[in-house]
Amino acid sequence: MRKVKILLAVCLLLAVCMVSAAGCGLLGENKKTQEVPEPASNTIVAGEVKEAEQPAGREQRLALAASLRQLMEKDSAKYQVYVFFPQWDEPLVMGKDPQSSASIIKIFILGTAYELAEQGQLDLNQQVTVHPLDMVGGAGVINGQSGAPVYTVRKLLELMITESDNTATNVLMDAIGLERIHHFMKEHGFHDSILQRKMMDFEALRAGKDNFTTAADAGRFFRLLREHKLVGEAADSEMISILFGQTDTECFPQALPQARIAHKTGELSGVYHDAGIVYDANDSYVLCIMSTDSRGRGNTLSTMRNMAKTVDLAFHQ
């Protein structure tokens, strides 16, 4: 009888151990399962698209880039393009290497002056005397004046943009200072733009000092200006008003006669640029086209006009 009881106790002990082992194994499987990460999902959850979501305007940018590339290939000139539509989350940028800015560099002088005025460091109504030694050739109207004419800083800025006046530009560079202009460009993210010489300074040019920018930097300037995020609401509005007065209308205005365009052009031998804000009806967008190595001014202007028309058509689709 005693042996039977011992045998029963051993069997009972073995049964308890088996149940415990099974329980431990089950817990171990549960723990192991929890440590395995769930696979990534591209499905729609609660109305939100996960990783499959595409940036706004991506397909339109790709299609527009293809159309613009076809137009570029018909001309021997090299092009850079910046386009920004307000419904996009990022711009279309084609080409990135810094190139000779021509008079496009003047927009950064304009921005610097208005920022300094906003900060109380420059009086736009201050009068400046333009001496005969300040006068240089090329674009502009001041060098045709006799004696030593006097202008306000605001008027010099207007002439620098609307007439692309080189004398006004050089006088403003002296009044503002290169260091301040460079600071403005750096602080606002125009990292591929640099002002190294005055207008019509061919000696500096021969020494390898030129002024450079990119379509991306010029486009960024006009995008910030359009959104009134460059200097401030009032200052940006005044700069836009000045840019509406651009007298060179050979490119964007000729291509888009129905639009109002606040823009700046630039031209040197083999170089032609146009950049600005295109206002059409109740909306607007930013467009910048820069050309270099042009072998025929007429052909390049024709190509740029066709590019502007293509961009405008895409904007209205």
PDB file of C-alpha atoms in Angstrom:
ATOM      1  CA  MET A   1       0.000   0.000   0.000  1.00  0.00           C
ATOM      2  CA  ARG A   2       2.854   2.303   0.892  1.00  0.00           C
ATOM      3  CA  LYS A   3       4.469   1.680  -2.535  1.00  0.00           C
ATOM      4  CA  VAL A   4       1.231   2.555  -4.297  1.00  0.00           C
ATOM      5  CA  LYS A   5       0.987   5.887  -2.476  1.00  0.00           C
ATOM      6  CA  ILE A   6       4.569   6.734  -3.379  1.00  0.00           C
ATOM      7  CA  LEU A   7       3.923   5.877  -7.025  1.00  0.00           C
ATOM      8  CA  LEU A   8       0.804   8.090  -7.090  1.00  0.00           C
ATOM      9  CA  ALA A   9       2.734  11.004  -5.582  1.00  0.00           C
ATOM     10  CA  VAL A  10       5.485  10.703  -8.185  1.00  0.00           C
ATOM     11  CA  CYS A  11       2.935  10.644 -11.007  1.00  0.00           C
ATOM     12  CA  LEU A  12       1.208  13.716  -9.595  1.00  0.00           C
ATOM     13  CA  LEU A  13       4.527  15.583  -9.345  1.00  0.00           C
ATOM     14  CA  LEU A  14       5.398  14.721 -12.948  1.00  0.00           C
ATOM     15  CA  ALA A  15       2.019  16.006 -14.144  1.00  0.00           C
ATOM     16  CA  VAL A  16       2.492  19.349 -12.334  1.00  0.00           C
ATOM     17  CA  CYS A  17       5.950  19.788 -13.893  1.00  0.00           C
ATOM     18  CA  MET A  18       4.631  19.139 -17.424  1.00  0.00           C
ATOM     19  CA  VAL A  19       1.866  21.716 -17.018  1.00  0.00           C
ATOM     20  CA  SER A  20       4.362  24.285 -15.733  1.00  0.00           C
ATOM     21  CA  ALA A  21       6.741  23.610 -18.624  1.00  0.00           C
ATOM     22  CA  ALA A  22       3.955  23.974 -21.152  1.00  0.00           C
ATOM     23  CA  GLY A  23       2.912  27.270 -19.553  1.00  0.00           C
ATOM     24  CA  CYS A  24       6.460  28.588 -19.671  1.00  0.00           C
ATOM     25  CA  GLY A  25       6.783  27.621 -23.329  1.00  0.00           C
ATOM     26  CA  LEU A  26       3.530  29.391 -24.170  1.00  0.00           C
ATOM     27  CA  LEU A  27       4.637  32.555 -22.430  1.00  0.00           C
ATOM     28  CA  GLY A  28       7.932  32.366 -24.267  1.00  0.00           C
ATOM     29  CA  GLU A  29       6.163  32.193 -27.647  1.00  0.00           C
ATOM     30  CA  ASN A  30       3.983  35.155 -26.750  1.00  0.00           C
ATOM     31  CA  LYS A  31       6.999  37.207 -25.772  1.00  0.00           C
ATOM     32  CA  LYS A  32       8.838  36.226 -28.941  1.00  0.00           C
ATOM     33  CA  THR A  33       5.856  37.192 -31.120  1.00  0.00           C
ATOM     34  CA  GLN A  34       5.646  40.656 -29.522  1.00  0.00           C
ATOM     35  CA  GLU A  35       9.294  41.375 -30.344  1.00  0.00           C
ATOM     36  CA  VAL A  36       8.858  40.834 -34.106  1.00  0.00           C
ATOM     37  CA  PRO A  37       8.119  44.244 -35.746  1.00  0.00           C
ATOM     38  CA  GLU A  38       4.983  44.525 -37.836  1.00  0.00           C
ATOM     39  CA  PRO A  39       5.576  44.813 -41.591  1.00  0.00           C
ATOM     40  CA  ALA A  40       5.379  48.296 -43.086  1.00  0.00           C
ATOM     41  CA  SER A  41       2.050  49.174 -44.618  1.00  0.00           C
ATOM     42  CA  ASN A  42       1.158  51.407 -47.585  1.00  0.00           C
ATOM     43  CA  THR A  43      -2.556  51.099 -47.039  1.00  0.00           C
ATOM     44  CA  ILE A  44      -4.976  53.922 -46.315  1.00  0.00           C
ATOM     45  CA  VAL A  45      -5.665  54.204 -42.594  1.00  0.00           C
ATOM     46  CA  ALA A  46      -8.262  56.596 -41.193  1.00  0.00           C
ATOM     47  CA  GLY A  47      -8.208  58.607 -44.409  1.00  0.00           C
ATOM     48  CA  GLU A  48      -4.409  59.046 -44.442  1.00  0.00           C
ATOM     49  CA  VAL A  49      -2.046  57.583 -47.012  1.00  0.00           C
ATOM     50  CA  LYS A  50       1.141  56.217 -45.487  1.00  0.00           C
ATOM     51  CA  GLU A  51       4.416  55.850 -47.403  1.00  0.00           C
ATOM     52  CA  ALA A  52       2.748  55.799 -50.826  1.00  0.00           C
ATOM     53  CA  GLU A  53       1.764  59.474 -50.510  1.00  0.00           C
ATOM     54  CA  GLN A  54       3.435  61.697 -53.165  1.00  0.00           C
ATOM     55  CA  PRO A  55       4.522  65.363 -52.777  1.00  0.00           C
ATOM     56  CA  ALA A  56       1.949  67.857 -54.041  1.00  0.00           C
ATOM     57  CA  GLY A  57       2.498  68.717 -57.705  1.00  0.00           C
ATOM     58  CA  ARG A  58       5.094  66.015 -58.333  1.00  0.00           C
ATOM     59  CA  GLU A  59       3.475  64.646 -61.495  1.00  0.00           C
ATOM     60  CA  GLN A  60       2.879  68.138 -62.857  1.00  0.00           C
ATOM     61  CA  ARG A  61       6.514  69.086 -62.219  1.00  0.00           C
ATOM     62  CA  LEU A  62       7.763  65.976 -64.011  1.00  0.00           C
ATOM     63  CA  ALA A  63       5.544  66.627 -67.034  1.00  0.00           C
ATOM     64  CA  LEU A  64       6.509  70.312 -67.161  1.00  0.00           C
ATOM     65  CA  ALA A  65      10.222  69.489 -66.901  1.00  0.00           C
ATOM     66  CA  ALA A  66       9.928  67.107 -69.848  1.00  0.00           C
ATOM     67  CA  SER A  67       8.195  69.759 -71.970  1.00  0.00           C
ATOM     68  CA  LEU A  68      10.765  72.423 -71.093  1.00  0.00           C
ATOM     69  CA  ARG A  69      13.644  70.048 -71.824  1.00  0.00           C
ATOM     70  CA  GLN A  70      12.315  69.466 -75.329  1.00  0.00           C
ATOM     71  CA  LEU A  71      12.334  73.219 -75.967  1.00  0.00           C
ATOM     72  CA  MET A  72      15.862  73.611 -74.557  1.00  0.00           C
ATOM     73  CA  GLU A  73      17.216  70.906 -76.845  1.00  0.00           C
ATOM     74  CA  LYS A  74      16.177  72.930 -79.887  1.00  0.00           C
ATOM     75  CA  ASP A  75      18.619  75.713 -78.988  1.00  0.00           C
ATOM     76  CA  SER A  76      22.380  75.599 -78.445  1.00  0.00           C
ATOM     77  CA  ALA A  77      22.243  77.858 -75.375  1.00  0.00           C
ATOM     78  CA  LYS A  78      22.445  76.427 -71.852  1.00  0.00           C
ATOM     79  CA  TYR A  79      19.449  77.028 -69.598  1.00  0.00           C
ATOM     80  CA  GLN A  80      18.480  77.067 -65.960  1.00  0.00           C
ATOM     81  CA  VAL A  81      14.860  77.162 -64.832  1.00  0.00           C
ATOM     82  CA  TYR A  82      12.990  77.767 -61.584  1.00  0.00           C
ATOM     83  CA  VAL A  83       9.196  77.465 -61.408  1.00  0.00           C
ATOM     84  CA  PHE A  84       6.984  77.598 -58.348  1.00  0.00           C
ATOM     85  CA  PHE A  85       3.203  77.265 -58.422  1.00  0.00           C
ATOM     86  CA  PRO A  86       1.405  78.062 -55.130  1.00  0.00           C
ATOM     87  CA  GLN A  87      -0.316  74.658 -55.075  1.00  0.00           C
ATOM     88  CA  TRP A  88       3.046  72.860 -55.056  1.00  0.00           C
ATOM     89  CA  ASP A  89       4.984  71.944 -51.941  1.00  0.00           C
ATOM     90  CA  GLU A  90       8.353  72.453 -53.655  1.00  0.00           C
ATOM     91  CA  PRO A  91       9.652  74.192 -56.808  1.00  0.00           C
ATOM     92  CA  LEU A  92      10.792  72.791 -60.125  1.00  0.00           C
ATOM     93  CA  VAL A  93      14.523  73.504 -60.474  1.00  0.00           C
ATOM     94  CA  MET A  94      16.483  72.621 -63.602  1.00  0.00           C
ATOM     95  CA  GLY A  95      20.220  73.356 -63.465  1.00  0.00           C
ATOM     96  CA  LYS A  96      22.191  74.397 -60.393  1.00  0.00           C
ATOM     97  CA  ASP A  97      25.676  75.649 -61.286  1.00  0.00           C
ATOM     98  CA  PRO A  98      26.374  79.347 -60.520  1.00  0.00           C
ATOM     99  CA  GLN A  99      26.654  81.430 -63.672  1.00  0.00           C
ATOM    100  CA  SER A 100      27.257  85.031 -64.618  1.00  0.00           C
ATOM    101  CA  SER A 101      24.366  86.960 -63.132  1.00  0.00           C
ATOM    102  CA  ALA A 102      24.394  90.026 -65.386  1.00  0.00           C
ATOM    103  CA  SER A 103      21.897  92.529 -63.938  1.00  0.00           C
ATOM    104  CA  ILE A 104      19.899  89.890 -62.051  1.00  0.00           C
ATOM    105  CA  ILE A 105      22.356  90.510 -59.189  1.00  0.00           C
ATOM    106  CA  LYS A 106      20.647  93.864 -58.666  1.00  0.00           C
ATOM    107  CA  ILE A 107      17.632  92.236 -56.975  1.00  0.00           C
ATOM    108  CA  PHE A 108      19.838  91.368 -54.011  1.00  0.00           C
ATOM    109  CA  ILE A 109      20.954  94.997 -53.677  1.00  0.00           C
ATOM    110  CA  LEU A 110      17.277  96.002 -53.747  1.00  0.00           C
ATOM    111  CA  GLY A 111      16.425  93.512 -51.004  1.00  0.00           C
ATOM    112  CA  THR A 112      19.373  94.593 -48.857  1.00  0.00           C
ATOM    113  CA  ALA A 113      18.394  98.266 -49.067  1.00  0.00           C
ATOM    114  CA  TYR A 114      14.806  97.639 -48.020  1.00  0.00           C
ATOM    115  CA  GLU A 115      15.866  95.348 -45.177  1.00  0.00           C
ATOM    116  CA  LEU A 116      18.282  97.982 -43.863  1.00  0.00           C
ATOM    117  CA  ALA A 117      15.510 100.588 -44.130  1.00  0.00           C
ATOM    118  CA  GLU A 118      13.174  98.269 -42.213  1.00  0.00           C
ATOM    119  CA  GLN A 119      15.824  97.987 -39.491  1.00  0.00           C
ATOM    120  CA  GLY A 120      16.312 101.736 -39.338  1.00  0.00           C
ATOM    121  CA  GLN A 121      19.867 101.563 -40.713  1.00  0.00           C
ATOM    122  CA  LEU A 122      19.160 103.253 -44.051  1.00  0.00           C
ATOM    123  CA  ASP A 123      16.976 106.223 -44.956  1.00  0.00           C
ATOM    124  CA  LEU A 124      15.404 105.650 -48.364  1.00  0.00           C
ATOM    125  CA  ASN A 125      14.693 109.384 -48.615  1.00  0.00           C
ATOM    126  CA  GLN A 126      18.333 110.302 -48.025  1.00  0.00           C
ATOM    127  CA  GLN A 127      19.745 112.351 -50.880  1.00  0.00           C
ATOM    128  CA  VAL A 128      22.837 111.142 -52.694  1.00  0.00           C
ATOM    129  CA  THR A 129      24.968 113.156 -55.087  1.00  0.00           C
ATOM    130  CA  VAL A 130      26.116 111.346 -58.209  1.00  0.00           C
ATOM    131  CA  HIS A 131      29.486 112.726 -59.271  1.00  0.00           C
ATOM    132  CA  PRO A 132      30.819 112.574 -62.852  1.00  0.00           C
ATOM    133  CA  LEU A 133      33.406 109.979 -61.793  1.00  0.00           C
ATOM    134  CA  ASP A 134      30.555 107.714 -60.603  1.00  0.00           C
ATOM    135  CA  MET A 135      28.980 107.581 -64.039  1.00  0.00           C
ATOM    136  CA  VAL A 136      29.487 104.482 -66.168  1.00  0.00           C
ATOM    137  CA  GLY A 137      28.139 103.306 -69.497  1.00  0.00           C
ATOM    138  CA  GLY A 138      25.846 100.474 -70.420  1.00  0.00           C
ATOM    139  CA  ALA A 139      22.214 100.473 -69.367  1.00  0.00           C
ATOM    140  CA  GLY A 140      20.729 103.447 -67.583  1.00  0.00           C
ATOM    141  CA  VAL A 141      19.787 107.089 -67.833  1.00  0.00           C
ATOM    142  CA  ILE A 142      21.895 108.806 -65.165  1.00  0.00           C
ATOM    143  CA  ASN A 143      25.103 108.818 -67.208  1.00  0.00           C
ATOM    144  CA  GLY A 144      23.364 111.110 -69.679  1.00  0.00           C
ATOM    145  CA  GLN A 145      22.841 113.781 -67.024  1.00  0.00           C
ATOM    146  CA  SER A 146      25.119 116.801 -66.787  1.00  0.00           C
ATOM    147  CA  GLY A 147      26.829 118.082 -63.652  1.00  0.00           C
ATOM    148  CA  ALA A 148      26.321 116.191 -60.402  1.00  0.00           C
ATOM    149  CA  PRO A 149      22.645 115.218 -60.158  1.00  0.00           C
ATOM    150  CA  VAL A 150      21.108 114.423 -56.770  1.00  0.00           C
ATOM    151  CA  TYR A 151      18.746 111.506 -56.178  1.00  0.00           C
ATOM    152  CA  THR A 152      17.150 109.888 -53.166  1.00  0.00           C
ATOM    153  CA  VAL A 153      18.164 106.336 -52.320  1.00  0.00           C
ATOM    154  CA  ARG A 154      14.627 105.260 -53.217  1.00  0.00           C
ATOM    155  CA  LYS A 155      14.916 106.832 -56.699  1.00  0.00           C
ATOM    156  CA  LEU A 156      18.309 105.190 -57.267  1.00  0.00           C
ATOM    157  CA  LEU A 157      16.783 101.812 -56.374  1.00  0.00           C
ATOM    158  CA  GLU A 158      13.939 102.422 -58.797  1.00  0.00           C
ATOM    159  CA  LEU A 159      16.333 103.336 -61.626  1.00  0.00           C
ATOM    160  CA  MET A 160      18.549 100.351 -60.827  1.00  0.00           C
ATOM    161  CA  ILE A 161      15.595  98.019 -61.413  1.00  0.00           C
ATOM    162  CA  THR A 162      13.377  99.653 -64.016  1.00  0.00           C
ATOM    163  CA  GLU A 163      16.168 101.002 -66.239  1.00  0.00           C
ATOM    164  CA  SER A 164      18.827  98.561 -64.999  1.00  0.00           C
ATOM    165  CA  ASP A 165      20.880 101.720 -64.416  1.00  0.00           C
ATOM    166  CA  ASN A 166      24.513 100.771 -63.863  1.00  0.00           C
ATOM    167  CA  THR A 167      25.516 104.123 -62.391  1.00  0.00           C
ATOM    168  CA  ALA A 168      22.694 103.936 -59.835  1.00  0.00           C
ATOM    169  CA  THR A 169      23.782 100.407 -58.960  1.00  0.00           C
ATOM    170  CA  ASN A 170      27.403 101.393 -58.349  1.00  0.00           C
ATOM    171  CA  VAL A 171      26.442 104.389 -56.218  1.00  0.00           C
ATOM    172  CA  LEU A 172      24.139 102.175 -54.155  1.00  0.00           C
ATOM    173  CA  MET A 173      26.895  99.600 -53.699  1.00  0.00           C
ATOM    174  CA  ASP A 174      29.099 102.341 -52.220  1.00  0.00           C
ATOM    175  CA  ALA A 175      26.290 103.642 -50.002  1.00  0.00           C
ATOM    176  CA  ILE A 176      25.240 100.228 -48.688  1.00  0.00           C
ATOM    177  CA  GLY A 177      28.544  98.359 -48.679  1.00  0.00           C
ATOM    178  CA  LEU A 178      29.449  94.939 -50.058  1.00  0.00           C
ATOM    179  CA  GLU A 179      29.580  93.386 -46.600  1.00  0.00           C
ATOM    180  CA  ARG A 180      25.947  94.206 -45.908  1.00  0.00           C
ATOM    181  CA  ILE A 181      24.845  92.856 -49.290  1.00  0.00           C
ATOM    182  CA  HIS A 182      26.747  89.614 -48.698  1.00  0.00           C
ATOM    183  CA  HIS A 183      25.172  89.328 -45.240  1.00  0.00           C
ATOM    184  CA  PHE A 184      21.691  89.730 -46.730  1.00  0.00           C
ATOM    185  CA  MET A 185      22.327  86.998 -49.305  1.00  0.00           C
ATOM    186  CA  LYS A 186      23.710  84.614 -46.686  1.00  0.00           C
ATOM    187  CA  GLU A 187      20.947  85.215 -44.155  1.00  0.00           C
ATOM    188  CA  HIS A 188      18.189  84.626 -46.718  1.00  0.00           C
ATOM    189  CA  GLY A 189      19.682  81.468 -48.171  1.00  0.00           C
ATOM    190  CA  PHE A 190      21.037  82.775 -51.477  1.00  0.00           C
ATOM    191  CA  HIS A 191      24.168  80.689 -51.032  1.00  0.00           C
ATOM    192  CA  ASP A 192      25.134  80.417 -54.717  1.00  0.00           C
ATOM    193  CA  SER A 193      25.058  84.156 -55.370  1.00  0.00           C
ATOM    194  CA  ILE A 194      27.963  86.543 -54.948  1.00  0.00           C
ATOM    195  CA  LEU A 195      28.614  90.194 -55.799  1.00  0.00           C
ATOM    196  CA  GLN A 196      32.324  90.789 -56.478  1.00  0.00           C
ATOM    197  CA  ARG A 197      32.545  93.744 -58.851  1.00  0.00           C
ATOM    198  CA  LYS A 198      30.770  96.921 -59.845  1.00  0.00           C
ATOM    199  CA  MET A 199      28.854  97.255 -63.064  1.00  0.00           C
ATOM    200  CA  MET A 200      30.994  97.862 -66.164  1.00  0.00           C
ATOM    201  CA  ASP A 201      34.193  97.099 -64.248  1.00  0.00           C
ATOM    202  CA  PHE A 202      35.916  95.202 -67.027  1.00  0.00           C
ATOM    203  CA  GLU A 203      39.280  95.326 -65.296  1.00  0.00           C
ATOM    204  CA  ALA A 204      37.872  93.304 -62.404  1.00  0.00           C
ATOM    205  CA  LEU A 205      36.218  90.984 -64.904  1.00  0.00           C
ATOM    206  CA  ARG A 206      39.533  90.338 -66.639  1.00  0.00           C
ATOM    207  CA  ALA A 207      41.021  89.598 -63.225  1.00  0.00           C
ATOM    208  CA  GLY A 208      38.481  86.829 -62.773  1.00  0.00           C
ATOM    209  CA  LYS A 209      36.044  88.696 -60.517  1.00  0.00           C
ATOM    210  CA  ASP A 210      32.477  88.345 -61.712  1.00  0.00           C
ATOM    211  CA  ASN A 211      29.014  88.357 -60.176  1.00  0.00           C
ATOM    212  CA  PHE A 212      27.260  85.010 -59.976  1.00  0.00           C
ATOM    213  CA  THR A 213      23.841  83.580 -59.189  1.00  0.00           C
ATOM    214  CA  THR A 214      21.550  80.660 -60.057  1.00  0.00           C
ATOM    215  CA  ALA A 215      17.963  80.311 -61.193  1.00  0.00           C
ATOM    216  CA  ALA A 216      17.272  78.678 -57.819  1.00  0.00           C
ATOM    217  CA  ASP A 217      18.551  81.691 -55.867  1.00  0.00           C
ATOM    218  CA  ALA A 218      16.725  84.224 -58.045  1.00  0.00           C
ATOM    219  CA  GLY A 219      13.605  82.076 -57.905  1.00  0.00           C
ATOM    220  CA  ARG A 220      13.817  81.828 -54.115  1.00  0.00           C
ATOM    221  CA  PHE A 221      14.108  85.633 -53.906  1.00  0.00           C
ATOM    222  CA  PHE A 222      10.900  86.106 -55.886  1.00  0.00           C
ATOM    223  CA  ARG A 223       9.102  83.323 -54.029  1.00  0.00           C
ATOM    224  CA  LEU A 224       9.837  84.990 -50.680  1.00  0.00           C
ATOM    225  CA  LEU A 225       8.856  88.346 -52.153  1.00  0.00           C
ATOM    226  CA  ARG A 226       5.588  86.958 -53.526  1.00  0.00           C
ATOM    227  CA  GLU A 227       4.694  85.525 -50.119  1.00  0.00           C
ATOM    228  CA  HIS A 228       5.779  88.760 -48.349  1.00  0.00           C
ATOM    229  CA  LYS A 229       8.374  86.816 -46.381  1.00  0.00           C
ATOM    230  CA  LEU A 230      11.510  88.574 -47.637  1.00  0.00           C
ATOM    231  CA  VAL A 231      11.572  91.755 -45.556  1.00  0.00           C
ATOM    232  CA  GLY A 232       8.033  92.591 -44.507  1.00  0.00           C
ATOM    233  CA  GLU A 233       4.553  93.275 -45.861  1.00  0.00           C
ATOM    234  CA  ALA A 234       5.046  96.968 -46.674  1.00  0.00           C
ATOM    235  CA  ALA A 235       8.645  96.698 -47.888  1.00  0.00           C
ATOM    236  CA  ASP A 236       7.921  93.665 -50.061  1.00  0.00           C
ATOM    237  CA  SER A 237       4.885  95.361 -51.583  1.00  0.00           C
ATOM    238  CA  GLU A 238       6.970  98.428 -52.452  1.00  0.00           C
ATOM    239  CA  MET A 239       9.671  96.299 -54.066  1.00  0.00           C
ATOM    240  CA  ILE A 240       7.044  94.484 -56.145  1.00  0.00           C
ATOM    241  CA  SER A 241       5.694  97.844 -57.317  1.00  0.00           C
ATOM    242  CA  ILE A 242       9.183  98.848 -58.467  1.00  0.00           C
ATOM    243  CA  LEU A 243       9.657  95.523 -60.281  1.00  0.00           C
ATOM    244  CA  PHE A 244       6.404  96.085 -62.164  1.00  0.00           C
ATOM    245  CA  GLY A 245       8.135  99.054 -63.792  1.00  0.00           C
ATOM    246  CA  GLN A 246      10.794  96.964 -65.572  1.00  0.00           C
ATOM    247  CA  THR A 247      11.257  98.580 -68.989  1.00  0.00           C
ATOM    248  CA  ASP A 248      12.848  95.541 -70.676  1.00  0.00           C
ATOM    249  CA  THR A 249       9.788  93.706 -71.971  1.00  0.00           C
ATOM    250  CA  GLU A 250      11.384  91.500 -74.644  1.00  0.00           C
ATOM    251  CA  CYS A 251      10.953  88.162 -72.893  1.00  0.00           C
ATOM    252  CA  PHE A 252       8.246  87.328 -70.316  1.00  0.00           C
ATOM    253  CA  PRO A 253       5.951  90.302 -71.053  1.00  0.00           C
ATOM    254  CA  GLN A 254       6.042  89.586 -74.788  1.00  0.00           C
ATOM    255  CA  ALA A 255       5.304  85.911 -74.216  1.00  0.00           C
ATOM    256  CA  LEU A 256       2.511  86.585 -71.709  1.00  0.00           C
ATOM    257  CA  PRO A 257       0.828  89.861 -72.735  1.00  0.00           C
ATOM    258  CA  GLN A 258      -2.251  89.090 -70.634  1.00  0.00           C
ATOM    259  CA  ALA A 259      -0.247  89.035 -67.387  1.00  0.00           C
ATOM    260  CA  ARG A 260       1.271  91.661 -65.110  1.00  0.00           C
ATOM    261  CA  ILE A 261       4.857  90.758 -64.315  1.00  0.00           C
ATOM    262  CA  ALA A 262       7.071  92.049 -61.506  1.00  0.00           C
ATOM    263  CA  HIS A 263      10.484  91.046 -62.807  1.00  0.00           C
ATOM    264  CA  LYS A 264      14.132  91.799 -63.479  1.00  0.00           C
ATOM    265  CA  THR A 265      16.120  90.996 -66.590  1.00  0.00           C
ATOM    266  CA  GLY A 266      19.851  90.730 -67.134  1.00  0.00           C
ATOM    267  CA  GLU A 267      21.930  90.691 -70.288  1.00  0.00           C
ATOM    268  CA  LEU A 268      25.555  90.355 -71.313  1.00  0.00           C
ATOM    269  CA  SER A 269      27.167  88.982 -74.455  1.00  0.00           C
ATOM    270  CA  GLY A 270      25.808  85.440 -74.826  1.00  0.00           C
ATOM    271  CA  VAL A 271      23.724  85.828 -71.653  1.00  0.00           C
ATOM    272  CA  TYR A 272      20.046  86.678 -71.148  1.00  0.00           C
ATOM    273  CA  HIS A 273      17.995  86.177 -67.977  1.00  0.00           C
ATOM    274  CA  ASP A 274      14.460  86.978 -66.910  1.00  0.00           C
ATOM    275  CA  ALA A 275      13.060  86.305 -63.438  1.00  0.00           C
ATOM    276  CA  GLY A 276      10.007  87.429 -61.523  1.00  0.00           C
ATOM    277  CA  ILE A 277       6.421  86.966 -60.395  1.00  0.00           C
ATOM    278  CA  VAL A 278       3.722  86.430 -63.012  1.00  0.00           C
ATOM    279  CA  TYR A 279       0.322  87.795 -61.936  1.00  0.00           C
ATOM    280  CA  ASP A 280      -2.629  86.518 -63.935  1.00  0.00           C
ATOM    281  CA  ALA A 281      -6.207  87.171 -62.823  1.00  0.00           C
ATOM    282  CA  ASN A 282      -6.357  86.508 -59.072  1.00  0.00           C
ATOM    283  CA  ASP A 283      -3.357  84.225 -58.804  1.00  0.00           C
ATOM    284  CA  SER A 284       0.388  84.314 -59.396  1.00  0.00           C
ATOM    285  CA  TYR A 285       3.462  82.134 -59.720  1.00  0.00           C
ATOM    286  CA  VAL A 286       7.240  82.497 -59.833  1.00  0.00           C
ATOM    287  CA  LEU A 287       9.246  81.959 -63.007  1.00  0.00           C
ATOM    288  CA  CYS A 288      12.958  82.333 -63.634  1.00  0.00           C
ATOM    289  CA  ILE A 289      14.785  81.385 -66.837  1.00  0.00           C
ATOM    290  CA  MET A 290      18.505  81.976 -67.253  1.00  0.00           C
ATOM    291  CA  SER A 291      20.486  81.400 -70.443  1.00  0.00           C
ATOM    292  CA  THR A 292      24.203  81.325 -71.121  1.00  0.00           C
ATOM    293  CA  ASP A 293      26.443  80.450 -74.081  1.00  0.00           C
ATOM    294  CA  SER A 294      23.858  81.807 -76.483  1.00  0.00           C
ATOM    295  CA  ARG A 295      25.022  81.912 -80.090  1.00  0.00           C
ATOM    296  CA  GLY A 296      21.998  83.789 -81.333  1.00  0.00           C
ATOM    297  CA  ARG A 297      20.120  86.326 -79.218  1.00  0.00           C
ATOM    298  CA  GLY A 298      16.949  86.057 -81.288  1.00  0.00           C
ATOM    299  CA  ASN A 299      16.848  82.264 -81.084  1.00  0.00           C
ATOM    300  CA  THR A 300      17.433  82.275 -77.344  1.00  0.00           C
ATOM    301  CA  LEU A 301      14.742  84.870 -76.701  1.00  0.00           C
ATOM    302  CA  SER A 302      12.333  82.853 -78.853  1.00  0.00           C
ATOM    303  CA  THR A 303      13.112  79.705 -76.871  1.00  0.00           C
ATOM    304  CA  MET A 304      12.649  81.519 -73.553  1.00  0.00           C
ATOM    305  CA  ARG A 305       9.311  82.945 -74.672  1.00  0.00           C
ATOM    306  CA  ASN A 306       8.119  79.483 -75.662  1.00  0.00           C
ATOM    307  CA  MET A 307       9.259  78.160 -72.303  1.00  0.00           C
ATOM    308  CA  ALA A 308       7.332  80.907 -70.526  1.00  0.00           C
ATOM    309  CA  LYS A 309       4.204  80.083 -72.541  1.00  0.00           C
ATOM    310  CA  THR A 310       4.592  76.384 -71.679  1.00  0.00           C
ATOM    311  CA  VAL A 311       4.860  77.181 -67.966  1.00  0.00           C
ATOM    312  CA  ASP A 312       1.844  79.484 -68.107  1.00  0.00           C
ATOM    313  CA  LEU A 313      -0.217  76.823 -69.885  1.00  0.00           C
ATOM    314  CA  ALA A 314       0.684  74.296 -67.179  1.00  0.00           C
ATOM    315  CA  PHE A 315      -0.278  76.804 -64.483  1.00  0.00           C
ATOM    316  CA  HIS A 316      -3.769  77.206 -65.922  1.00  0.00           C
ATOM    317  CA  GLN A 317      -4.445  73.487 -66.440  1.00  0.00           C
TER     318      GLN A 317
END
